[in-house]
Coordinates of C-alpha atoms and ligand atoms in Angstrom, one line a residue:
M1 CA -9.9 -29.9 15.9
T2 CA -10.3 -27.4 13.1
L3 CA -9.5 -23.8 14.0
S4 CA -11.6 -21.0 12.7
A5 CA -10.0 -18.2 10.7
E6 CA -10.2 -15.9 13.8
E7 CA -8.4 -18.5 15.9
R8 CA -5.8 -19.3 13.3
Y9 CA -5.1 -15.6 12.6
P10 CA -5.8 -13.8 15.8
V11 CA -7.2 -10.2 16.0
A12 CA -4.5 -7.5 16.1
E13 CA -4.2 -5.5 19.3
P14 CA -5.7 -2.0 19.0
R15 CA -3.2 0.9 18.7
P16 CA -3.6 4.2 20.7
A17 CA -5.4 7.2 19.1
P18 CA -3.2 9.5 17.0
T19 CA -1.9 12.9 18.2
L20 CA -3.6 15.7 16.3
A21 CA -1.4 17.6 13.9
D22 CA -1.7 21.0 15.5
T23 CA 0.6 19.8 18.3
G24 CA 4.3 20.0 17.7
P25 CA 6.4 21.2 14.8
L26 CA 6.1 18.1 12.7
G27 CA 2.3 18.3 13.1
E28 CA 2.4 21.9 12.1
I29 CA 4.2 21.0 8.9
L30 CA 1.6 18.3 8.2
E31 CA -1.3 20.6 8.9
A32 CA 0.2 23.4 6.7
T33 CA 0.7 20.9 3.9
R34 CA -2.9 19.8 4.1
A35 CA -4.2 23.4 4.1
R36 CA -2.1 24.3 1.1
H37 CA -3.5 21.5 -1.1
L38 CA -7.0 21.2 0.3
P39 CA -8.5 23.7 -2.3
N40 CA -7.1 21.6 -5.1
R41 CA -10.0 19.8 -6.7
Q42 CA -8.2 18.6 -9.8
G43 CA -8.4 15.0 -10.9
A44 CA -11.3 12.5 -11.0
L45 CA -12.6 9.6 -9.0
A46 CA -11.8 6.1 -10.3
D47 CA -15.0 5.0 -12.0
Y48 CA -14.1 1.7 -13.5
I49 CA -15.2 0.1 -10.2
P50 CA -18.8 1.5 -10.0
E51 CA -18.7 1.7 -6.2
L52 CA -15.6 3.9 -6.2
A53 CA -17.3 6.4 -8.4
A54 CA -19.8 7.0 -5.6
V55 CA -17.3 7.9 -2.8
E56 CA -17.1 11.4 -1.3
P57 CA -14.4 13.2 -3.3
D58 CA -13.3 16.0 -1.0
P59 CA -11.7 14.5 2.1
F60 CA -7.9 14.9 2.5
G61 CA -6.1 13.2 5.4
L62 CA -2.4 13.0 6.2
A63 CA -0.7 11.0 8.9
I64 CA 2.9 10.4 9.9
A65 CA 4.0 7.4 12.0
T66 CA 7.6 7.3 13.3
V67 CA 9.8 4.4 14.2
D68 CA 9.8 5.5 17.8
G69 CA 6.0 4.9 18.0
R70 CA 4.4 8.3 17.4
L71 CA 1.4 8.8 15.2
I72 CA 0.5 12.3 14.2
A73 CA -2.6 13.0 12.1
T74 CA -4.6 15.8 10.4
A75 CA -8.4 16.0 10.0
D76 CA -9.8 13.2 7.7
A77 CA -6.9 10.9 8.6
E78 CA -9.2 8.5 10.3
L79 CA -11.8 8.3 7.4
P80 CA -12.1 4.8 5.9
F81 CA -11.4 4.1 2.2
T82 CA -10.5 1.0 0.3
I83 CA -6.8 0.1 0.2
Q84 CA -6.9 -1.0 -3.5
S85 CA -3.4 -1.3 -4.9
V86 CA -1.6 -0.2 -1.7
S87 CA -2.3 -3.8 -0.6
K88 CA 0.1 -5.0 -3.4
A89 CA 3.2 -4.0 -1.5
F90 CA 2.2 -5.8 1.7
V91 CA 0.9 -8.9 -0.1
Y92 CA 4.3 -9.2 -2.0
C93 CA 6.1 -9.0 1.4
I94 CA 3.9 -11.9 2.7
A95 CA 4.5 -14.0 -0.5
L96 CA 8.3 -13.5 -0.1
E97 CA 8.2 -14.6 3.5
L98 CA 6.1 -17.7 2.8
V99 CA 8.0 -19.2 -0.1
G100 CA 11.3 -17.2 -0.3
R101 CA 12.8 -14.8 -2.8
D102 CA 13.8 -17.4 -5.4
A103 CA 10.4 -19.1 -5.7
V104 CA 8.7 -15.7 -6.0
L105 CA 11.2 -14.4 -8.6
E106 CA 10.5 -17.4 -10.7
R107 CA 6.9 -16.3 -11.0
V108 CA 7.0 -12.5 -10.9
G109 CA 9.8 -10.1 -11.9
V110 CA 11.1 -6.9 -10.3
E111 CA 11.5 -4.6 -13.4
P112 CA 9.4 -1.5 -13.8
S113 CA 6.8 -2.0 -16.6
G114 CA 6.4 1.6 -17.7
D115 CA 2.8 0.6 -18.4
A116 CA -0.5 1.3 -16.6
F117 CA -1.3 -0.8 -13.6
N118 CA -3.9 -2.9 -15.4
A119 CA -1.9 -3.5 -18.6
I120 CA -2.3 -6.9 -20.1
V121 CA 1.4 -7.3 -20.8
F122 CA 4.1 -9.6 -19.6
D123 CA 7.9 -9.4 -19.7
P124 CA 8.7 -10.7 -23.2
H125 CA 12.0 -12.3 -21.9
T126 CA 10.4 -14.3 -19.1
N127 CA 6.7 -14.5 -20.0
R128 CA 6.1 -13.4 -16.4
P129 CA 4.5 -10.2 -14.9
F130 CA 7.0 -7.4 -14.8
N131 CA 6.7 -6.7 -11.1
P132 CA 4.3 -7.2 -8.2
M133 CA 3.1 -3.6 -8.0
V134 CA 0.9 -3.9 -11.2
N135 CA -2.2 -6.1 -11.3
A136 CA -0.7 -9.0 -13.2
G137 CA 2.2 -9.3 -10.7
A138 CA -0.1 -8.7 -7.7
I139 CA -2.5 -11.4 -8.7
T140 CA 0.5 -13.7 -9.0
A141 CA 1.6 -12.8 -5.5
T142 CA -1.9 -13.5 -4.2
A143 CA -1.8 -16.9 -6.0
I144 CA 1.5 -17.7 -4.3
I145 CA -0.2 -17.1 -0.9
H146 CA -3.3 -19.0 -1.9
Q147 CA -1.2 -22.0 -2.7
A148 CA 1.1 -21.7 0.3
T149 CA -1.8 -21.4 2.8
G150 CA -4.0 -24.1 1.3
G151 CA -6.6 -21.6 0.1
H152 CA -6.6 -19.3 3.1
A153 CA -4.9 -16.3 1.4
F154 CA -7.4 -13.7 2.3
E155 CA -7.5 -14.6 6.0
L156 CA -3.7 -14.4 6.3
I157 CA -3.5 -11.1 4.3
L158 CA -6.2 -9.5 6.4
E159 CA -4.4 -10.6 9.6
R160 CA -1.0 -9.4 8.5
L161 CA -2.3 -6.1 7.2
S162 CA -4.3 -5.6 10.5
A163 CA -1.2 -6.4 12.5
A164 CA 0.8 -3.8 10.5
A165 CA -2.0 -1.2 11.0
G166 CA -2.2 -2.1 14.7
R167 CA -6.0 -2.6 14.6
R168 CA -8.5 -5.1 13.2
L169 CA -9.2 -4.1 9.6
E170 CA -12.4 -5.0 7.8
L171 CA -13.7 -5.6 4.3
D172 CA -15.9 -3.1 2.4
E173 CA -18.5 -5.6 1.2
A174 CA -20.0 -3.2 -1.4
V175 CA -16.7 -2.4 -3.0
Y176 CA -15.7 -6.1 -3.0
R177 CA -19.0 -7.0 -4.7
S178 CA -18.7 -4.2 -7.2
E179 CA -15.2 -5.1 -8.1
S180 CA -15.9 -8.8 -8.3
D181 CA -19.0 -8.2 -10.5
T182 CA -17.1 -5.9 -13.0
G183 CA -13.5 -7.2 -12.8
H184 CA -13.4 -8.6 -16.3
R185 CA -10.0 -7.2 -17.1
N186 CA -8.5 -8.7 -14.0
R187 CA -10.2 -12.0 -14.9
A188 CA -8.6 -11.8 -18.3
I189 CA -5.2 -11.2 -16.7
A190 CA -5.6 -14.1 -14.3
H191 CA -6.5 -16.5 -17.0
L192 CA -3.5 -15.4 -19.1
L193 CA -1.3 -15.9 -16.0
H194 CA -2.7 -19.4 -15.7
N195 CA -2.0 -20.0 -19.4
V196 CA 1.7 -19.0 -19.1
G197 CA 2.1 -21.0 -15.9
A198 CA 2.7 -18.1 -13.6
I199 CA -0.3 -19.2 -11.5
D200 CA -1.9 -22.5 -11.1
G201 CA -4.8 -24.0 -9.3
D202 CA -8.2 -22.4 -8.9
V203 CA -8.1 -19.1 -10.8
D204 CA -11.5 -17.9 -9.5
A205 CA -10.5 -18.5 -5.9
V206 CA -7.2 -16.5 -6.4
L207 CA -9.2 -13.7 -8.0
D208 CA -11.7 -13.7 -5.2
A209 CA -8.8 -13.3 -2.7
Y210 CA -7.4 -10.5 -4.8
F211 CA -10.7 -8.6 -5.1
R212 CA -11.1 -8.9 -1.3
Q213 CA -7.6 -7.7 -0.5
C214 CA -8.2 -4.6 -2.6
S215 CA -11.5 -3.9 -0.7
I216 CA -10.0 -3.8 2.8
L217 CA -10.9 -0.6 4.5
V218 CA -8.0 1.5 5.8
T219 CA -7.4 5.1 6.9
A220 CA -4.4 7.5 6.3
C221 CA -3.4 6.6 9.9
D222 CA -3.5 2.9 9.1
L223 CA -1.3 3.5 6.0
A224 CA 1.2 5.5 8.1
C225 CA 1.4 2.7 10.7
M226 CA 1.6 0.0 8.0
G227 CA 4.4 2.0 6.3
A228 CA 6.2 2.6 9.6
T229 CA 6.1 -1.2 10.1
L230 CA 8.2 -1.6 6.9
S231 CA 10.3 1.4 7.9
H232 CA 11.0 -0.3 11.3
I233 CA 12.2 -3.5 9.5
G234 CA 9.0 -5.4 10.0
E235 CA 8.1 -4.5 13.6
N236 CA 5.0 -2.3 14.2
P237 CA 6.6 0.6 16.2
I238 CA 3.3 1.4 17.8
T239 CA 2.2 -2.0 19.0
G240 CA 5.6 -3.5 19.2
R241 CA 4.5 -6.6 17.3
Q242 CA 6.9 -8.2 14.8
V243 CA 4.7 -8.4 11.6
F244 CA 7.0 -9.0 8.6
D245 CA 10.3 -10.8 8.0
L246 CA 13.3 -8.6 7.7
T247 CA 14.6 -9.7 4.4
A248 CA 11.2 -9.7 2.8
V249 CA 10.8 -6.0 4.0
R250 CA 14.1 -5.1 2.2
N251 CA 13.0 -6.7 -1.0
T252 CA 9.5 -5.1 -0.8
L253 CA 10.9 -1.6 -0.2
A254 CA 13.2 -2.0 -3.2
V255 CA 10.3 -2.8 -5.5
M256 CA 8.2 0.0 -4.0
F257 CA 11.0 2.4 -4.8
T258 CA 11.2 1.4 -8.5
C259 CA 7.6 0.4 -9.3
G260 CA 5.2 1.6 -6.6
M261 CA 3.7 4.5 -8.4
Y262 CA 2.8 2.8 -11.7
D263 CA 4.1 4.5 -14.8
Y264 CA 4.9 7.6 -12.7
S265 CA 7.5 5.6 -10.6
G266 CA 10.6 7.0 -12.3
H267 CA 9.4 10.6 -11.8
W268 CA 8.4 9.9 -8.2
A269 CA 11.9 8.4 -7.4
Y270 CA 13.4 11.5 -9.0
D271 CA 11.3 14.1 -7.2
V272 CA 10.2 12.4 -3.9
G273 CA 12.8 9.7 -3.7
I274 CA 11.2 7.3 -1.2
P275 CA 9.6 3.8 -1.6
A276 CA 5.8 4.3 -2.0
K277 CA 2.6 2.7 -3.2
S278 CA -0.6 4.2 -4.3
G279 CA -4.1 2.9 -4.9
V280 CA -7.1 4.0 -6.9
G281 CA -9.1 4.4 -3.6
G282 CA -6.9 7.6 -3.2
G283 CA -4.4 6.2 -0.7
V284 CA -0.6 6.6 -0.9
V285 CA 1.9 5.2 1.6
G286 CA 5.5 6.5 1.5
V287 CA 8.3 4.9 3.6
V288 CA 11.4 6.7 4.9
N289 CA 13.7 3.8 5.9
R290 CA 14.4 3.6 9.6
Q291 CA 12.6 6.9 10.3
L292 CA 8.9 7.2 9.5
A293 CA 6.1 6.7 7.1
V294 CA 3.5 9.0 5.7
G295 CA 0.0 7.9 4.8
S296 CA -2.3 10.1 2.7
F297 CA -5.8 9.9 1.5
S298 CA -7.5 12.0 -1.1
P299 CA -9.7 10.2 -3.7
R300 CA -9.3 12.4 -6.9
L301 CA -6.7 10.8 -9.2
D302 CA -4.5 12.2 -11.9
A303 CA -3.9 10.8 -15.4
K304 CA -1.6 8.1 -14.0
D305 CA -4.1 7.0 -11.4
N306 CA -2.2 8.5 -8.4
S307 CA -4.0 10.8 -5.9
V308 CA -3.6 14.4 -7.0
R309 CA -3.3 15.9 -3.5
G310 CA -1.4 12.9 -2.3
V311 CA 1.4 13.4 -4.8
A312 CA 1.5 17.1 -4.2
A313 CA 1.7 16.6 -0.4
F314 CA 4.5 14.1 -0.7
K315 CA 6.5 16.4 -2.9
D316 CA 6.1 19.2 -0.3
L317 CA 6.8 17.0 2.7
G318 CA 9.8 15.4 1.0
E319 CA 11.3 18.8 0.2
E320 CA 10.5 20.3 3.6
L321 CA 11.7 17.4 5.7
G322 CA 14.5 16.3 3.5
L323 CA 13.1 12.8 3.0
H324 CA 14.6 12.0 -0.4
A325 CA 16.8 8.9 -0.2
F326 CA 19.6 10.8 -1.9
E327 CA 19.1 14.1 0.0
C328 CA 22.5 15.8 0.1
S329 CA 21.7 18.8 2.2
N330 CA 22.1 18.7 5.9
I331 CA 18.5 18.1 6.6
G332 CA 17.0 14.6 6.5
S333 CA 16.9 12.3 9.5
S334 CA 18.6 14.6 11.9
Y335 CA 16.1 17.3 11.0
V336 CA 13.1 15.1 11.5
S337 CA 14.5 13.9 14.9
A338 CA 15.1 17.5 15.9
L339 CA 11.5 18.4 15.0
L340 CA 10.2 15.4 17.0
G341 CA 12.3 16.2 20.1
A342 CA 13.4 13.4 22.6
P343 CA 12.4 9.8 21.7
Q344 CA 9.4 8.4 23.5
A345 CA 10.2 6.2 26.5
Ligands
LIG1 N1 -8.6 -3.3 -7.3 C1 -8.0 -2.5 -8.4 C2 -7.9 -3.3 -9.6 O1 -7.4 -4.4 -9.6 C3 -6.7 -1.9 -7.9 C4 -6.1 -1.0 -8.8 C5 -5.3 0.1 -8.2 O2 -5.5 0.5 -7.1 N2 -4.5 0.7 -9.1 O3 -8.1 -2.8 -10.7

């Protein structure tokens, strides 16, 4: 008997609705952060994918999901947008789990590239993509999954991302078509990857899975839940489902820390100091290990292709909540716990 994709990769169980941010002290901080940066209209929409240039530019949503299963959200945190490069972190995690760290490292490195996400450049020492958070490395990770699943990469990716979000995610067909019709640069990268032996098999099928994974619709709440699943070492703290393998999560967070914000990653680590990943759809996810994750959505991008308001909000939240990995004041995890009150039963 042949199983359908739905049967092979069952639908994720729905998660409960978020608590609105005007309840509780952590919510108030989230709401105040949003209010502070809402008037900022700097930056521009990504326009190299025609469909992205047509999105509504003004929404701004923030959400926090905690490892004890709370989800706190502001207005706009349940508006859908395409995940774009935020998918790269989760897809890398799946690739690690499927074939193991050594096989993945043979095909894609873990060094920051210092270049733009779509740079057509490989590590000169290895002739492999620098890391899985830029397009070349991400297409390689998708190729690994394509090979390991016998051509079912997208079904598996959609199922795992849905399980991490705690609800069934869907594809934005129009963005997928737009990206697939205009993705000549990614095609060039994929064919070069094939040429250097980093990917093999059907290049077009791998690219199709990559374009689809970038066009999955998510919300800021979804990103917070997906991040909290990494923060909670692979278990979705809201649905209780084990989604990712523990060791794969550790390796993924390490690469998000050093490479997640493109060629702004060094500055981000310095100022915000948490593993994160952004996408040209305007999403950013930031993970505070064993505590919480923040999801943000605001589509206008800065010169490094990160969300303008997203970066500003993370800087403020990081400062206010003491989220930096090397925070040396007394705030940090105990402060966030105090703000949240007693853990949920
Ligand atoms: N789909 C986009 C691309 O491949 C993703 C880029 C991004 O979010 N930085 O170009």
